[in-house]
Every structure is written in structure tokens, then in C-alpha cells.
Amino acid sequence: MTSQTLREARKYEEASAKLITEEKRPSFHLSARTGWMNDPNGFSFYKGEYHMFYQYYPYDVQWGPMHWGHATSKDLLHWKYLPAALAPDEFYDMDGCFSGSAIELPDGRQLLMYTGVVKERQKNGGFSEVQTQCIATGDGMDYEKYEKNPVLDEHDLPEGCSRFDFRDPKIWRREDGTYYCVAGNRPADGSGQLLLFTSPDGFEWKYKKVLCANNNRFGLMWECPDFFKLDGKWVILASPQDMMPQGFEYHNGNGTLCLIGSFDEETDFFTEEYSQSVDYGIDFYAPQTVLSPDGRRIMIGWMQNWDTCSLRAAGQPWYGQMSLPRELSVKNGRLYQWPVRELEDMRGEKIVHENVCFSDTITLDGIKGRKIDMELEICPGDEEEIYRKFAIRFAQNDEYYTSLSFRPHESILKIDRKFSGSRRAIIHQRRNLVNSDNGKLKFRMILDRFSVEVFVNDGENVMSAVIYTDLSADGIVFLADGKVRMNIVKYELI
Ligand code: FRU
């Protein structure tokens, strides 16, 4: 039975989404149908299509009582909105249906596992949110909440685990048919930890063990975990709150963390070997992955950051967009990301410029646009003397631009969106240490109206940022201090 709350949300979103014309949104990045979007939820492949749910408040462009928005796609790039899937309408989730995941049950139903939130008055008169894990099952369109919800609450947690910070279950099925889920929690030391739970059927859950303890190393509470095997390694993704920068890692406050290691499936013991940020740009958080039918591990993140939410376009009726879907791999012990190959099917007109040598400011025929896929290779134009700086300005006109600049002597690639129409004094740039040999660098950049994603050195580092620059700013300019030689291949995306 669809509740009144969900019916109202569905009616509201349908009417107000009609007022948003296609050009006012990203073209192939999923954005809020209307109102507010944050984390990707329930990213899954079900009944022949990818399903993406998301943290959703349809009634305003601000965060509010969380619903689950819903969209499907065959290629991860052309999305079709479906009616909202969940609304906060039960005694155990009346203050929000927070993040979670999805899986197909053997009987063909889709199971959603999410965090139910209820505000509880505290002795000091304030409120804290009690968080429990809940289940809903459905057919890919309509979902019914499980009568025995919540399926995990404070009584299932070991001593010292917080009942207020206990959220974002990611579910998977093991080869033996049993279910596992990992959720974020705050232990007594106030930092974060990931807890493992098991279930014979996806409905009855019990606590298993701590999969990974933060011990105050990477930020505090860890949100939105994911855990999977990839290229012979095991990967934990998490989004720690309140991160402290370490060198060039973890500069985003609310950041992303990737731990690569091994996992003993007999003892459920994870051994960490390597840690890194997932994204080195400004806007990326709470990523979630899916295994595609052809065996690719594909990740999508919320292309925003809680710390930069005040960057927004005036009057825009939607807020929040997802990143590009990215194929993941582990190479040389690091996480690599590359835009899903389906993006190549959207490539239209191709423009190539080879061996362009310059040491000043130039533009190139056919190189412009806000919906493009562009590959660049740069190297010194003079073998004897490496240039001092290379920069590309895009989403550019007389008033605006966003830039990527590279200083080979420091091996630093910087993104700067100060002049992208923002009226707020928030962080607009990020520097990233990249691998480059003698001034050589290659990267691929994807623009989709209101964002840029840069994949450096075949996906070794990725930088994402939203830009709300007026769409009329579609110029691209290259600048060099010293002699640069450049190859460029650019596709219009259609
Ligand atoms: C992460 C997060 C999650 C939570 C959701 C609430 O961005 O804080 O931990 O489930 O957003 O919208």
C-alpha cells in the first residue's frame, strides 16, 4: 500500500519536474528529478536495467526529510525518472529514509536495505537521530516496507557502538547464498568503524564483527561504505566526515577513502595494504558500486560535497547530481577509474589537432563546448628546457572560466573554478600531485554542462568539480609559459 506521504511526493515531483526543461540539467549525469539530491542509493542491475535510487527531498533545493528518488537506465548515461520509491512514513523512519543499497532476491523481488531515522529528545532538550536498518521489497517500481522493521537496531550492536551513528548498509550475496552487509558506525573512541552483519535470507540479520576500525586515522565517522573484490584485491570505499588533510590526500573535509587490501573469507579478516582518496577534485562523496552483468565494477558518487553546497546557481529548481559512472580497476596497488565505455557511444563529431606547439595563449578550431569528451597529451616543446606552466581554460567567455593548470617542475595539476559564477567565498580550487615524467602528462576531461571530470594518466587520479557557470560560456583557451607541444582529440557528446 502506498502511503499518503509517498503519494503526495510522487504527485509533487511529477508536476514540478515538468517545469524543468532538459537544457537546464546535465545531459547524461543523473540529477535530482526536482528539489534536492544527495548520495546514490541502491545502485543495482535489476530486470535488465540499472537502477539508481538517491537521497531525495523533492520539496526544496535544500536537504530535508529524506525520501528515495528513483531512476533507471540501460547504459548508465540516459536515465529515466521513476516515481519516488520510499518516503519517511513509518514510526521507525519518520524523520528520514537514509542511504542504503539494493539486491535481487531469488524469488525475483528487489530488496532495498536502508537506514530509518527517528529523532529522539535528549535530556538537554535537544534532539538526536536514532538510526536503525530497515528493509523494503518491490518490483522495480513500488516497494513495501517489511512488517518486522527495523531489522537491525541498537540491541544488535556490541557494547560501545553508537545508536545515533549507525547507517548506510551495503548488502551483497555470497556464493553460498547467504547475505552480508556492511554499515558505518561510531564506536566509543568517537571515530568511525565498519560493522559486518550476516543473514541467511536478507531479512533476519545478526552482527558478525568489525570489518575495519578507523581508530581516528581517517576523519571521524565513516559514511556510506562499500566492499568488494577487484582484480585479486579487496577494496573498502567509505566517506569519512571531518577529514584532516595528509599531504595531497583528503582535502575535502567530508572526503572519500579507498582502502585496498586482502580479505580472508573464512575468518572475515580484512588486512589493509594501501590507502588513498577516491577523488582528488572538489565535489565527490558517498560513492556506491554495482557489478555489471558483464563483470565490470562500476562506481557512481554524489558529485557534490557537503562543504561546498553553498555553490549553486540562483533559481535552479534542482540541486545535486551524480558523477559519471566509472569502471574501476586496481593497478600497481592503486584504484584506477575510467568513464564507462558506454560513453564512447555518445561521441559525435571528432576534432583532432596534433603537434600543436605554443608558448602563449591560443584557441584551436572546433575546440569548444560544454558537452564534450576531450583527450589531451602534453609534453615539452623544447627537450632542453621544460615549460613552466600549462593551462586550459574552459567554460570560458569574457566573464567566466574554470581552469586546469599543470606545473611540471612540481608535478602539480590544479583545478580552479573561482571564476565560474560563484558569489560565495568557499574553496574553489584543489591541487593534486600527479605522476609525470619530464613534463609529459595525459588526461581526459568530460564536460556535461554543469561539471568537469578529469581522468589523469589513464585514470590513476581523478578530479571532479561542479561548475554552475552560465551555459553561454563555452570557450576553451590554452595557455603556456615556456614551450608546450600538445595533441588533442575532442568529441562532441550527443
Ligand atoms: C552521507 C549521508 C549518509 C546519510 C545520508 C543522509 O552523505 O550523511 O550517511 O545516510 O547522507 O541524507
PDB file of N, CA, C and O in Angstrom, residues 9 12-13 16 20 32-38 54-67 312 315-320:
ATOM      1  N   ALA A   9       4.387  12.909  -2.484  1.00  0.00           N
ATOM      2  CA  ALA A   9       5.711  13.182  -3.066  1.00  0.00           C
ATOM      3  C   ALA A   9       5.707  12.860  -4.551  1.00  0.00           C
ATOM      4  O   ALA A   9       6.252  13.605  -5.376  1.00  0.00           O
ATOM      5  N   TYR A  12       3.787  15.515  -6.435  1.00  0.00           N
ATOM      6  CA  TYR A  12       4.530  16.773  -6.451  1.00  0.00           C
ATOM      7  C   TYR A  12       5.688  16.713  -7.450  1.00  0.00           C
ATOM      8  O   TYR A  12       5.897  17.614  -8.259  1.00  0.00           O
ATOM      9  N   GLU A  13       6.466  15.622  -7.381  1.00  0.00           N
ATOM     10  CA  GLU A  13       7.660  15.552  -8.239  1.00  0.00           C
ATOM     11  C   GLU A  13       7.265  15.508  -9.713  1.00  0.00           C
ATOM     12  O   GLU A  13       7.932  16.099 -10.553  1.00  0.00           O
ATOM     13  N   SER A  16       6.259  19.108 -10.718  1.00  0.00           N
ATOM     14  CA  SER A  16       7.306  20.141 -10.748  1.00  0.00           C
ATOM     15  C   SER A  16       8.450  19.776 -11.686  1.00  0.00           C
ATOM     16  O   SER A  16       9.113  20.662 -12.230  1.00  0.00           O
ATOM     17  N   ILE A  20      10.961  21.690 -15.541  1.00  0.00           N
ATOM     18  CA  ILE A  20      12.411  21.807 -15.760  1.00  0.00           C
ATOM     19  C   ILE A  20      12.734  21.299 -17.163  1.00  0.00           C
ATOM     20  O   ILE A  20      12.594  20.112 -17.448  1.00  0.00           O
ATOM     21  N   ALA A  32      18.813  15.550  -9.605  1.00  0.00           N
ATOM     22  CA  ALA A  32      17.560  15.421  -8.848  1.00  0.00           C
ATOM     23  C   ALA A  32      16.390  15.662  -9.785  1.00  0.00           C
ATOM     24  O   ALA A  32      16.391  16.630 -10.547  1.00  0.00           O
ATOM     25  N   ARG A  33      15.390  14.806  -9.717  1.00  0.00           N
ATOM     26  CA  ARG A  33      14.224  14.991 -10.595  1.00  0.00           C
ATOM     27  C   ARG A  33      13.624  16.368 -10.347  1.00  0.00           C
ATOM     28  O   ARG A  33      13.267  17.093 -11.267  1.00  0.00           O
ATOM     29  N   THR A  34      13.542  16.719  -9.077  1.00  0.00           N
ATOM     30  CA  THR A  34      13.211  18.079  -8.661  1.00  0.00           C
ATOM     31  C   THR A  34      13.708  18.215  -7.234  1.00  0.00           C
ATOM     32  O   THR A  34      13.874  17.210  -6.547  1.00  0.00           O
ATOM     33  N   GLY A  35      13.983  19.433  -6.775  1.00  0.00           N
ATOM     34  CA  GLY A  35      14.424  19.595  -5.387  1.00  0.00           C
ATOM     35  C   GLY A  35      15.841  19.100  -5.164  1.00  0.00           C
ATOM     36  O   GLY A  35      16.717  19.280  -6.006  1.00  0.00           O
ATOM     37  N   TRP A  36      16.029  18.425  -4.055  1.00  0.00           N
ATOM     38  CA  TRP A  36      17.382  18.101  -3.558  1.00  0.00           C
ATOM     39  C   TRP A  36      17.761  16.645  -3.764  1.00  0.00           C
ATOM     40  O   TRP A  36      16.946  15.747  -3.535  1.00  0.00           O
ATOM     41  N   MET A  37      19.030  16.409  -4.132  1.00  0.00           N
ATOM     42  CA  MET A  37      19.594  15.054  -4.215  1.00  0.00           C
ATOM     43  C   MET A  37      20.908  14.994  -3.458  1.00  0.00           C
ATOM     44  O   MET A  37      21.735  15.887  -3.589  1.00  0.00           O
ATOM     45  N   ASN A  38      21.103  13.926  -2.638  1.00  0.00           N
ATOM     46  CA  ASN A  38      22.475  13.602  -2.252  1.00  0.00           C
ATOM     47  C   ASN A  38      22.798  12.154  -2.584  1.00  0.00           C
ATOM     48  O   ASN A  38      22.510  11.748  -3.724  1.00  0.00           O
ATOM     49  N   TYR A  54      18.254   7.524  -4.935  1.00  0.00           N
ATOM     50  CA  TYR A  54      19.109   8.569  -4.360  1.00  0.00           C
ATOM     51  C   TYR A  54      18.424   9.253  -3.187  1.00  0.00           C
ATOM     52  O   TYR A  54      17.185   9.261  -3.085  1.00  0.00           O
ATOM     53  N   GLN A  55      19.244   9.804  -2.304  1.00  0.00           N
ATOM     54  CA  GLN A  55      18.748  10.599  -1.184  1.00  0.00           C
ATOM     55  C   GLN A  55      18.067  11.819  -1.783  1.00  0.00           C
ATOM     56  O   GLN A  55      18.677  12.557  -2.582  1.00  0.00           O
ATOM     57  N   TYR A  56      16.830  12.072  -1.348  1.00  0.00           N
ATOM     58  CA  TYR A  56      15.968  12.953  -2.139  1.00  0.00           C
ATOM     59  C   TYR A  56      15.018  13.713  -1.230  1.00  0.00           C
ATOM     60  O   TYR A  56      14.344  13.125  -0.385  1.00  0.00           O
ATOM     61  N   TYR A  57      14.977  15.029  -1.403  1.00  0.00           N
ATOM     62  CA  TYR A  57      13.930  15.829  -0.776  1.00  0.00           C
ATOM     63  C   TYR A  57      13.278  16.626  -1.898  1.00  0.00           C
ATOM     64  O   TYR A  57      13.820  17.628  -2.370  1.00  0.00           O
ATOM     65  N   PRO A  58      12.126  16.149  -2.381  1.00  0.00           N
ATOM     66  CA  PRO A  58      11.568  16.759  -3.590  1.00  0.00           C
ATOM     67  C   PRO A  58      11.087  18.194  -3.415  1.00  0.00           C
ATOM     68  O   PRO A  58      11.057  18.953  -4.382  1.00  0.00           O
ATOM     69  N   TYR A  59      10.745  18.579  -2.177  1.00  0.00           N
ATOM     70  CA  TYR A  59      10.003  19.837  -1.983  1.00  0.00           C
ATOM     71  C   TYR A  59      10.858  21.098  -1.932  1.00  0.00           C
ATOM     72  O   TYR A  59      10.336  22.191  -1.886  1.00  0.00           O
ATOM     73  N   ASP A  60      12.178  20.952  -1.893  1.00  0.00           N
ATOM     74  CA  ASP A  60      13.019  22.147  -1.799  1.00  0.00           C
ATOM     75  C   ASP A  60      14.415  21.813  -2.337  1.00  0.00           C
ATOM     76  O   ASP A  60      14.789  20.639  -2.397  1.00  0.00           O
ATOM     77  N   VAL A  61      15.186  22.839  -2.660  1.00  0.00           N
ATOM     78  CA  VAL A  61      16.554  22.581  -3.108  1.00  0.00           C
ATOM     79  C   VAL A  61      17.510  22.510  -1.919  1.00  0.00           C
ATOM     80  O   VAL A  61      18.719  22.715  -2.063  1.00  0.00           O
ATOM     81  N   GLN A  62      16.989  22.250  -0.756  1.00  0.00           N
ATOM     82  CA  GLN A  62      17.775  22.041   0.468  1.00  0.00           C
ATOM     83  C   GLN A  62      17.540  20.614   0.942  1.00  0.00           C
ATOM     84  O   GLN A  62      16.497  20.037   0.661  1.00  0.00           O
ATOM     85  N   TRP A  63      18.464  20.101   1.761  1.00  0.00           N
ATOM     86  CA  TRP A  63      18.272  18.801   2.401  1.00  0.00           C
ATOM     87  C   TRP A  63      17.035  18.874   3.289  1.00  0.00           C
ATOM     88  O   TRP A  63      16.793  19.883   3.953  1.00  0.00           O
ATOM     89  N   GLY A  64      16.219  17.860   3.315  1.00  0.00           N
ATOM     90  CA  GLY A  64      15.034  17.788   4.179  1.00  0.00           C
ATOM     91  C   GLY A  64      14.755  16.337   4.500  1.00  0.00           C
ATOM     92  O   GLY A  64      15.584  15.472   4.180  1.00  0.00           O
ATOM     93  N   PRO A  65      13.614  16.019   5.108  1.00  0.00           N
ATOM     94  CA  PRO A  65      13.318  14.616   5.439  1.00  0.00           C
ATOM     95  C   PRO A  65      13.503  13.725   4.205  1.00  0.00           C
ATOM     96  O   PRO A  65      12.873  13.941   3.174  1.00  0.00           O
ATOM     97  N   MET A  66      14.394  12.762   4.345  1.00  0.00           N
ATOM     98  CA  MET A  66      14.849  12.031   3.169  1.00  0.00           C
ATOM     99  C   MET A  66      13.846  11.009   2.637  1.00  0.00           C
ATOM    100  O   MET A  66      13.323  10.178   3.362  1.00  0.00           O
ATOM    101  N   HIS A  67      13.635  11.104   1.322  1.00  0.00           N
ATOM    102  CA  HIS A  67      12.912  10.120   0.533  1.00  0.00           C
ATOM    103  C   HIS A  67      13.968   9.375  -0.298  1.00  0.00           C
ATOM    104  O   HIS A  67      15.129   9.759  -0.293  1.00  0.00           O
ATOM    105  N   ARG A 312      25.832  27.319  -5.826  1.00  0.00           N
ATOM    106  CA  ARG A 312      24.637  26.912  -6.558  1.00  0.00           C
ATOM    107  C   ARG A 312      24.210  28.025  -7.503  1.00  0.00           C
ATOM    108  O   ARG A 312      24.556  29.182  -7.311  1.00  0.00           O
ATOM    109  N   GLY A 315      18.111  30.324  -8.477  1.00  0.00           N
ATOM    110  CA  GLY A 315      16.824  29.952  -9.076  1.00  0.00           C
ATOM    111  C   GLY A 315      16.773  28.567  -9.689  1.00  0.00           C
ATOM    112  O   GLY A 315      15.766  28.169 -10.274  1.00  0.00           O
ATOM    113  N   GLN A 316      17.838  27.809  -9.584  1.00  0.00           N
ATOM    114  CA  GLN A 316      17.844  26.476 -10.188  1.00  0.00           C
ATOM    115  C   GLN A 316      16.885  25.558  -9.416  1.00  0.00           C
ATOM    116  O   GLN A 316      16.994  25.432  -8.214  1.00  0.00           O
ATOM    117  N   PRO A 317      15.944  24.900 -10.115  1.00  0.00           N
ATOM    118  CA  PRO A 317      14.926  24.109  -9.409  1.00  0.00           C
ATOM    119  C   PRO A 317      15.381  22.703  -8.997  1.00  0.00           C
ATOM    120  O   PRO A 317      14.609  21.958  -8.430  1.00  0.00           O
ATOM    121  N   TRP A 318      16.600  22.333  -9.323  1.00  0.00           N
ATOM    122  CA  TRP A 318      17.135  21.050  -8.869  1.00  0.00           C
ATOM    123  C   TRP A 318      18.486  21.316  -8.224  1.00  0.00           C
ATOM    124  O   TRP A 318      19.178  22.258  -8.582  1.00  0.00           O
ATOM    125  N   TYR A 319      18.861  20.474  -7.261  1.00  0.00           N
ATOM    126  CA  TYR A 319      20.193  20.600  -6.685  1.00  0.00           C
ATOM    127  C   TYR A 319      20.765  19.211  -6.458  1.00  0.00           C
ATOM    128  O   TYR A 319      20.154  18.382  -5.779  1.00  0.00           O
ATOM    129  N   GLY A 320      21.950  18.989  -6.973  1.00  0.00           N
ATOM    130  CA  GLY A 320      22.627  17.718  -6.752  1.00  0.00           C
ATOM    131  C   GLY A 320      22.633  16.867  -7.999  1.00  0.00           C
ATOM    132  O   GLY A 320      21.611  16.697  -8.666  1.00  0.00           O
TER     133      GLY A 320
END
